Amino acid sequence: MKTLGIGLVGSGFMGRSHAYAFRAADAVFDLPVRPSLEVLADIDDNTAAKAAPSLGFARSTGDWKALIADPAVDLVDITAPNALHKPIALAAIEAGKPVYCEKPLAPNAAEAGQMVDAAERNGVMTAVGFNYLKNPMVALAREIVDSGEIGEIISFRGIHAEDYMADPSAPHTWRLEPAGGHGVVADLGSHIISIARHIAGPITSVVGQIATVVAERPVRPGASETRPVEVDDQARALIRFDNGATGSIEASWVSPGRKMTLAFEITGTKGTIFVDHERMSELQLYTSTGQAAGRQGFKTILAGPEHSVYGAFCPAPGHQLGFNDIKTIEARALMLALADGPPFQPDFREAWEIQRVVDAIVLSARESRWLTVTDI
Amino acid sequence: MKTLGIGLVGSGFMGRSHAYAFRAADAVFDLPVRPSLEVLADIDDNTAAKAAPSLGFARSTGDWKALIADPAVDLVDITAPNALHKPIALAAIEAGKPVYCEKPLAPNAAEAGQMVDAAERNGVMTAVGFNYLKNPMVALAREIVDSGEIGEIISFRGIHAEDYMADPSAPHTWRLEPAGGHGVVADLGSHIISIARHIAGPITSVVGQIATVVAERPVRPGASETRPVEVDDQARALIRFDNGATGSIEASWVSPGRKMTLAFEITGTKGTIFVDHERMSELQLYTSTGQAAGRQGFKTILAGPEHSVYGAFCPAPGHQLGFNDIKTIEARALMLALADGPPFQPDFREAWEIQRVVDAIVLSARESRWLTVTDI
Amino acid sequence: MKTLGIGLVGSGFMGRSHAYAFRAADAVFDLPVRPSLEVLADIDDNTAAKAAPSLGFARSTGDWKALIADPAVDLVDITAPNALHKPIALAAIEAGKPVYCEKPLAPNAAEAGQMVDAAERNGVMTAVGFNYLKNPMVALAREIVDSGEIGEIISFRGIHAEDYMADPSAPHTWRLEPAGGHGVVADLGSHIISIARHIAGPITSVVGQIATVVAERPVRPGASETRPVEVDDQARALIRFDNGATGSIEASWVSPGRKMTLAFEITGTKGTIFVDHERMSELQLYTSTGQAAGRQGFKTILAGPEHSVYGAFCPAPGHQLGFNDIKTIEARALMLALADGPPFQPDFREAWEIQRVVDAIVLSARESRWLTVTDI
Amino acid sequence: MKTLGIGLVGSGFMGRSHAYAFRAADAVFDLPVRPSLEVLADIDDNTAAKAAPSLGFARSTGDWKALIADPAVDLVDITAPNALHKPIALAAIEAGKPVYCEKPLAPNAAEAGQMVDAAERNGVMTAVGFNYLKNPMVALAREIVDSGEIGEIISFRGIHAEDYMADPSAPHTWRLEPAGGHGVVADLGSHIISIARHIAGPITSVVGQIATVVAERPVRPGASETRPVEVDDQARALIRFDNGATGSIEASWVSPGRKMTLAFEITGTKGTIFVDHERMSELQLYTSTGQAAGRQGFKTILAGPEHSVYGAFCPAPGHQLGFNDIKTIEARALMLALADGPPFQPDFREAWEIQRVVDAIVLSARESRWLTVTDI
């Protein structure tokens, strides 16, 4: 069987998650290609060498350029800090190697656009890790919408709220660097935007509202010295879709008690869908037609073998997939695409489209006015 | 014991609900005053006479002016069609009689403002039926916020969605008359705005988005002839509060499957509250402090005797109040106010404030720009 | 219109609830008869006289025999302490007057049987207040079962758990008097048994298990002196139904956090129903047939105008009924029955049947063996 | 690093799940030993050879005896059909090799007891795959109970209901062979019994009730010829624990709509715990103490890094584990035990104890009487 040599840049949480996903995909699915974990790169030789065995990599390096140059590396997988996404991706593209990059692609749409241009000019396959799109319940939502079961979409309400920055004593971090892009609207908001676009199509205009609730944070854990926070930790927008539907987007990382509220409600003319990733193996469905009088209600559909690739994980319904399983499904989709299967989505172009919406929300909020997304 | 002579204008659903509420309040609570259902007025003598016995009224009339003039009538209770709210209220105020009026007070803020002026000039007590404010779980939300248990409010997300107009074959009705005011943003949106203001304080600016999803409707049930719909059936707004918090409001009567989703989430710096009226005897509460590591979570608080006046209905917790019980609590508050107890809220002035937000949302949507509410 | 003269014995919580229910039924429904609250009786003249006005009664007495003898009293309504149920009911029956009695009818099946005999011998209409049977969602469960929508019933699991005796410092009360009958299995268990019989039919045999978790309680609030508890505060039974189905019953008043968990799951060969009174306006329904592949799930049906008499309370679905509304529906059924409408259920005979199951569970538990209910 | 040579017998669903779990455990955790998938055995050479690559095994064989004899095999992992569990396990024990066996160990307690004896006589480590015990939320339930947070346990109610045999046209299968043991009480009931024992301790007596709802099934899919079903498809029992607590157990594989209802409620004198594996990353907790008046309620705790080994899968709470992750945690526990870490539970002895309860329930049901478990 053909193998796919993986070169992974970054051995932090997402790096570990990617390494896991490739190995798990190999164990769960019958794929036409097998992943081979060839090279792990990190900030220096030592760090990389230390992490390589536990992540399952054969070799390691402190130089990501060497990783790209390595002939055994067929896919360059980027989970490095955000600021490195662009240079590494461009170098890989230059070398003609497919790129799998964690989100966000870049700190803003302009830079993401340069990455798209490079990839398309070089005809290089690209993939971006908006993993929740691979949740079978998101796939089911898309399938229900596409089939017309809930009629025409008239509204989309999406939110991604967590609370990992809710504590004002949580220190300043790289996430809060304005040079790295926007705040929660980029970090979490991009996920819900990716779902909105995936299911309801292009977003054409927005009016945004952003807030920085915690205005300064300790420079280090426990430090009395503080540093101002210059990015948003709450964001909202009203949105219009190309198909005429309207809706809203919300993102917050200062929402006490919300641990993984990546939730959306899609209203159609004939029905409604609701999904919340705190119960990510469930989808709530209401249809106006086909229910007898006195027997109408939202149905709770539990993920099972009828939904996407769930059956490869477990033959019985209701047994649930977890966060890492979703990443495993992403790795599968990527390996299939690299083995001449269906193209992987979202690619760099789609990630750029998502980033345009992010940028539009922030700019719109700053200027207190509606903006057309294609003007970004 | 003193009695309070009630004169009710309107014997439709809300009229019946008011009549019920006065009688139920008398049965449930020990009040310093007893309601006496004196006169029922409706469109003509016959209609009024037919309804009076089943609603429990002693007399009836086809002329609401006679009702106001009746010396036995201490309180003028208006549940007549919206277009009549203003003339009846103004006449009652002129006669120096307290007024209890169903929402909406008027089709727009300007007319509502005239009613406020008249009432305040004449020193007449007024009350408006934003009944959900009387739900003990809404009172609990307010209490939790006021006590500081969830810190400073940083976000309010409110929605009132139902589906009674979701079917495009549902005929054109008085609710859709543009002369009667706005559409769902006035009918349902005003409820969630009333809650937002009650708990989080004045709303200072908004940017709205409205949509008319069903563009025309049959002129009568089953008719092939249709009439255009000129009011909104979906509305959303981003909002800013006087206290600096931000948030959003949404209203829809074309939300398939949503029967009574009057729901709100209040995010504070130290906790979160969530209430949904489809389960109106529950409140979800998360607090960042006071929970041990590994034991944190949203708590589902069931309404019980510790909450507001629940105990007058049932001495045991979790046994639930219903829609009519909330109206009964409203009637109680009104009778207490009329017996020199605490003033009733919301009064005409508060209803005018709510209407200003409604108008601002619609105007802002039409002009695609942020508006300052006090400019309305 | 005909009136129905009510004589109520007992002005405690249940007495107040009955008085409320008659008045509310009159306000909510168009009934062929109007309730007239004639006489209230209580332990002595003074107590009765004090309570009468607030409960809305015209007259009062310290002598329940006088109440029965009062010619204006058409219905004797008993909410007196349990020990008085029998003598009052027998006297009313002797006087040929219909009786409406709170549950439990009597401390044991033998005494309940004597009451049944008397009533049937005298041809007197009887009614017992198993109010939850009047919840429209319980009625819906029955309707779904009767219609065959979930096939043949194969299992019934019922529980009634609360926590009002969970605190061991809660003092000894009349509920714990063994002379008054059994403990929680009679107090709460009888409710779930009434539902089991109502929906799944006669219970033929049981094996019970009872426990007294709090073995002694203070004789008074705060007292250091304690008194042994001689009745059960936890009870369970396996049961067999006449129709071949099997199941279980559980009751507890020492279940921390359970405030009104009167819940049941009915399993049929083609579907399942679940209802929990902590969300008493919802019914969960799953049907094996009529759901497309990948679209199967439990449906949450919200109570609405299609269900029983909900529409008389509110024309819109999802707005919820409360505890007192259910009692109002019971009062309506009673008044209809007394106006030559459909006979009221449950009557004394049905209450005796329920009591036989209660007794069988306790005896079976004490003897650690299966018992046939008809042997009781 | 030391490696652990795995010999796996069986390449069906559970075999694949085990192979996955070892690989995933290696990817997720930092373990002192690495799994090496050495030999896969199946019914014949061909079947084994075909499955080996996709399961990741280096070699394959049609002879499980050869697998046991293979010097590279350090652990014999049995996922073969139930009837083979005993002979393979005994042979492995004879060879002095640790055994990891899927449940059920044996068709009855007597045979399971022989396996315990052999293992203990030979000092061989054993492990049985009651995987749900490894769910961090089950571990949390145990931790809460052990810490005394909910006081003394007074009740345990457990159920495992699914619907994979609810359709009467589902054909006869090996699961229904009486020679293979009991029906659903063994297949699903054993899981809930394992949890009951894990958290509440030994079960000392039971009275059971079993039913065969679908009395005959097609011999093959679609066949008109049927074969009688001789095992239970519904089972219930009342139980007594050694510590004085009481409770109930229920199992069903004919419960329409229930896909993975492995649920339990543990009632203590000071609190209550509820877990349902259809939402297996949640635990509901109520504590009587430490909650202010009016703020009491069940808390929904979402699995997160504070709970057991969740953090190795994901650093953020609420992101959820899935069915396979639980099996991965089981593999980890096993590898740790084999590397001189804490002993693995449940071992053969514990599985035998569980089987005794299963047997007692069935025998008790057949004889319609209470049985002492230690008499089995």
XYZ file of C-alpha atoms in Angstrom, chain D residues 77-263:
187
model
C -6.096 -10.418 24.245
C -9.354 -12.318 23.701
C -12.180 -10.857 21.632
C -13.169 -14.188 20.093
C -16.770 -15.449 20.273
C -17.912 -15.934 23.860
C -17.778 -19.719 23.730
C -14.006 -19.530 23.154
C -13.217 -17.199 26.053
C -12.698 -20.004 28.512
C -10.472 -22.394 26.541
C -8.259 -19.617 25.227
C -7.968 -17.938 28.613
C -7.135 -21.223 30.342
C -4.463 -22.008 27.777
C -2.925 -18.585 28.149
C -2.983 -18.873 31.922
C -1.374 -22.286 31.624
C 1.345 -20.655 29.557
C 1.763 -18.054 32.292
C 0.732 -15.159 30.067
C -1.447 -12.257 31.197
C -4.934 -12.320 29.752
C -7.182 -9.466 28.651
C -10.639 -10.849 27.910
C -13.798 -9.210 26.665
C -16.907 -9.621 28.778
C -18.672 -11.893 29.445
C -15.941 -14.073 30.855
C -18.099 -17.201 30.663
C -21.724 -18.249 30.193
C -22.195 -18.675 33.926
C -20.601 -18.086 37.293
C -19.439 -21.663 37.709
C -17.303 -21.580 34.598
C -16.100 -18.080 35.359
C -15.087 -19.366 38.772
C -12.897 -22.035 37.186
C -11.136 -19.335 35.225
C -10.552 -17.318 38.393
C -9.133 -20.351 40.130
C -6.759 -21.089 37.281
C -5.549 -17.501 37.077
C -4.999 -17.154 40.810
C -3.340 -20.533 41.082
C -0.913 -19.567 38.330
C -0.450 -16.022 39.543
C -1.388 -14.656 36.151
C -2.651 -11.118 35.736
C -6.123 -10.897 34.246
C -8.307 -8.101 32.927
C -11.882 -7.938 31.671
C -13.274 -5.329 29.315
C -16.037 -3.646 31.289
C -15.019 -0.496 29.519
C -17.586 1.956 30.877
C -15.912 1.760 34.271
C -13.130 3.737 32.613
C -15.387 6.656 31.678
C -14.014 9.641 33.632
C -17.571 10.492 34.659
C -17.956 7.050 36.261
C -14.632 7.620 37.958
C -15.925 10.987 39.136
C -19.061 9.362 40.538
C -16.888 6.957 42.485
C -14.678 9.784 43.715
C -17.664 11.804 44.896
C -19.084 8.811 46.731
C -15.762 7.877 48.305
C -15.171 11.424 49.482
C -18.451 11.453 51.355
C -19.757 14.455 49.418
C -23.185 12.877 49.114
C -23.142 11.141 52.495
C -23.945 7.470 52.849
C -25.333 5.697 49.785
C -28.955 4.732 50.325
C -30.060 3.849 46.815
C -28.687 2.831 43.429
C -30.894 2.684 40.362
C -29.209 1.424 37.221
C -30.392 0.659 33.746
C -28.852 -0.381 30.489
C -31.354 -0.162 27.674
C -30.787 -0.307 23.954
C -33.005 -1.209 21.036
C -30.902 -3.337 18.728
C -33.216 -6.341 19.173
C -36.472 -4.380 19.328
C -37.430 -5.222 15.775
C -39.067 -8.694 15.865
C -37.850 -9.323 12.332
C -34.255 -9.074 13.526
C -32.987 -12.631 13.071
C -31.870 -15.161 15.632
C -28.192 -14.738 16.482
C -25.463 -16.187 18.655
C -26.462 -13.724 21.341
C -29.668 -15.705 21.738
C -28.016 -19.101 22.192
C -28.898 -20.260 25.699
C -25.665 -22.254 25.771
C -23.830 -18.942 25.562
C -25.369 -17.778 28.782
C -28.230 -15.525 29.560
C -29.675 -12.863 27.323
C -29.733 -9.147 27.889
C -29.075 -9.441 31.606
C -25.668 -10.879 30.728
C -24.983 -8.766 27.658
C -26.046 -5.342 28.932
C -27.054 -5.992 32.520
C -23.504 -6.981 33.386
C -22.332 -3.456 32.530
C -24.699 -1.791 34.934
C -23.945 -4.413 37.580
C -20.249 -3.705 37.157
C -20.916 -0.021 37.802
C -23.166 -0.763 40.788
C -20.468 -2.864 42.414
C -17.708 -0.411 41.501
C -19.448 2.486 43.194
C -21.758 1.001 45.823
C -19.978 -2.244 46.670
C -21.034 -5.908 46.784
C -24.604 -6.895 45.998
C -25.787 -9.470 48.482
C -29.299 -10.439 47.418
C -31.602 -10.024 44.485
C -35.077 -10.743 43.281
C -35.285 -10.814 39.524
C -37.849 -10.617 36.776
C -37.100 -11.577 33.215
C -39.180 -11.578 30.078
C -38.777 -12.741 26.530
C -40.774 -10.193 24.627
C -39.978 -11.438 21.152
C -40.705 -15.138 21.508
C -39.410 -16.247 18.142
C -37.237 -14.798 15.434
C -36.442 -15.601 11.800
C -33.639 -18.110 11.480
C -32.012 -15.809 8.933
C -32.658 -12.228 7.832
C -35.888 -12.276 5.867
C -36.600 -15.971 6.480
C -40.181 -17.008 7.159
C -38.940 -19.948 9.210
C -38.525 -18.922 12.841
C -36.757 -20.245 15.880
C -37.876 -19.789 19.493
C -35.933 -17.332 21.633
C -34.905 -18.971 24.891
C -33.146 -16.117 26.619
C -34.415 -12.927 28.234
C -34.660 -9.677 26.349
C -35.896 -7.687 29.326
C -34.678 -8.091 32.891
C -35.099 -6.290 36.163
C -34.072 -6.897 39.738
C -34.416 -5.402 43.143
C -31.089 -5.561 44.900
C -29.561 -5.213 48.344
C -26.011 -4.083 48.876
C -23.654 -5.261 51.557
C -23.548 -1.739 52.975
C -27.298 -1.725 53.562
C -28.275 0.325 50.533
C -31.057 -0.925 48.296
C -31.708 -0.460 44.650
C -32.665 -1.801 41.276
C -31.130 -2.963 38.034
C -32.783 -3.076 34.637
C -31.618 -4.267 31.247
C -33.341 -4.387 27.908
C -32.358 -4.704 24.286
C -35.915 -4.186 23.085
C -36.313 -0.554 24.239
C -37.285 1.431 21.141
C -35.280 4.633 20.834
C -32.875 3.903 23.637
C -29.511 3.644 21.909
C -27.063 3.752 24.807
C -29.047 4.361 27.965
C -26.464 3.060 30.398
C -27.695 5.272 33.199
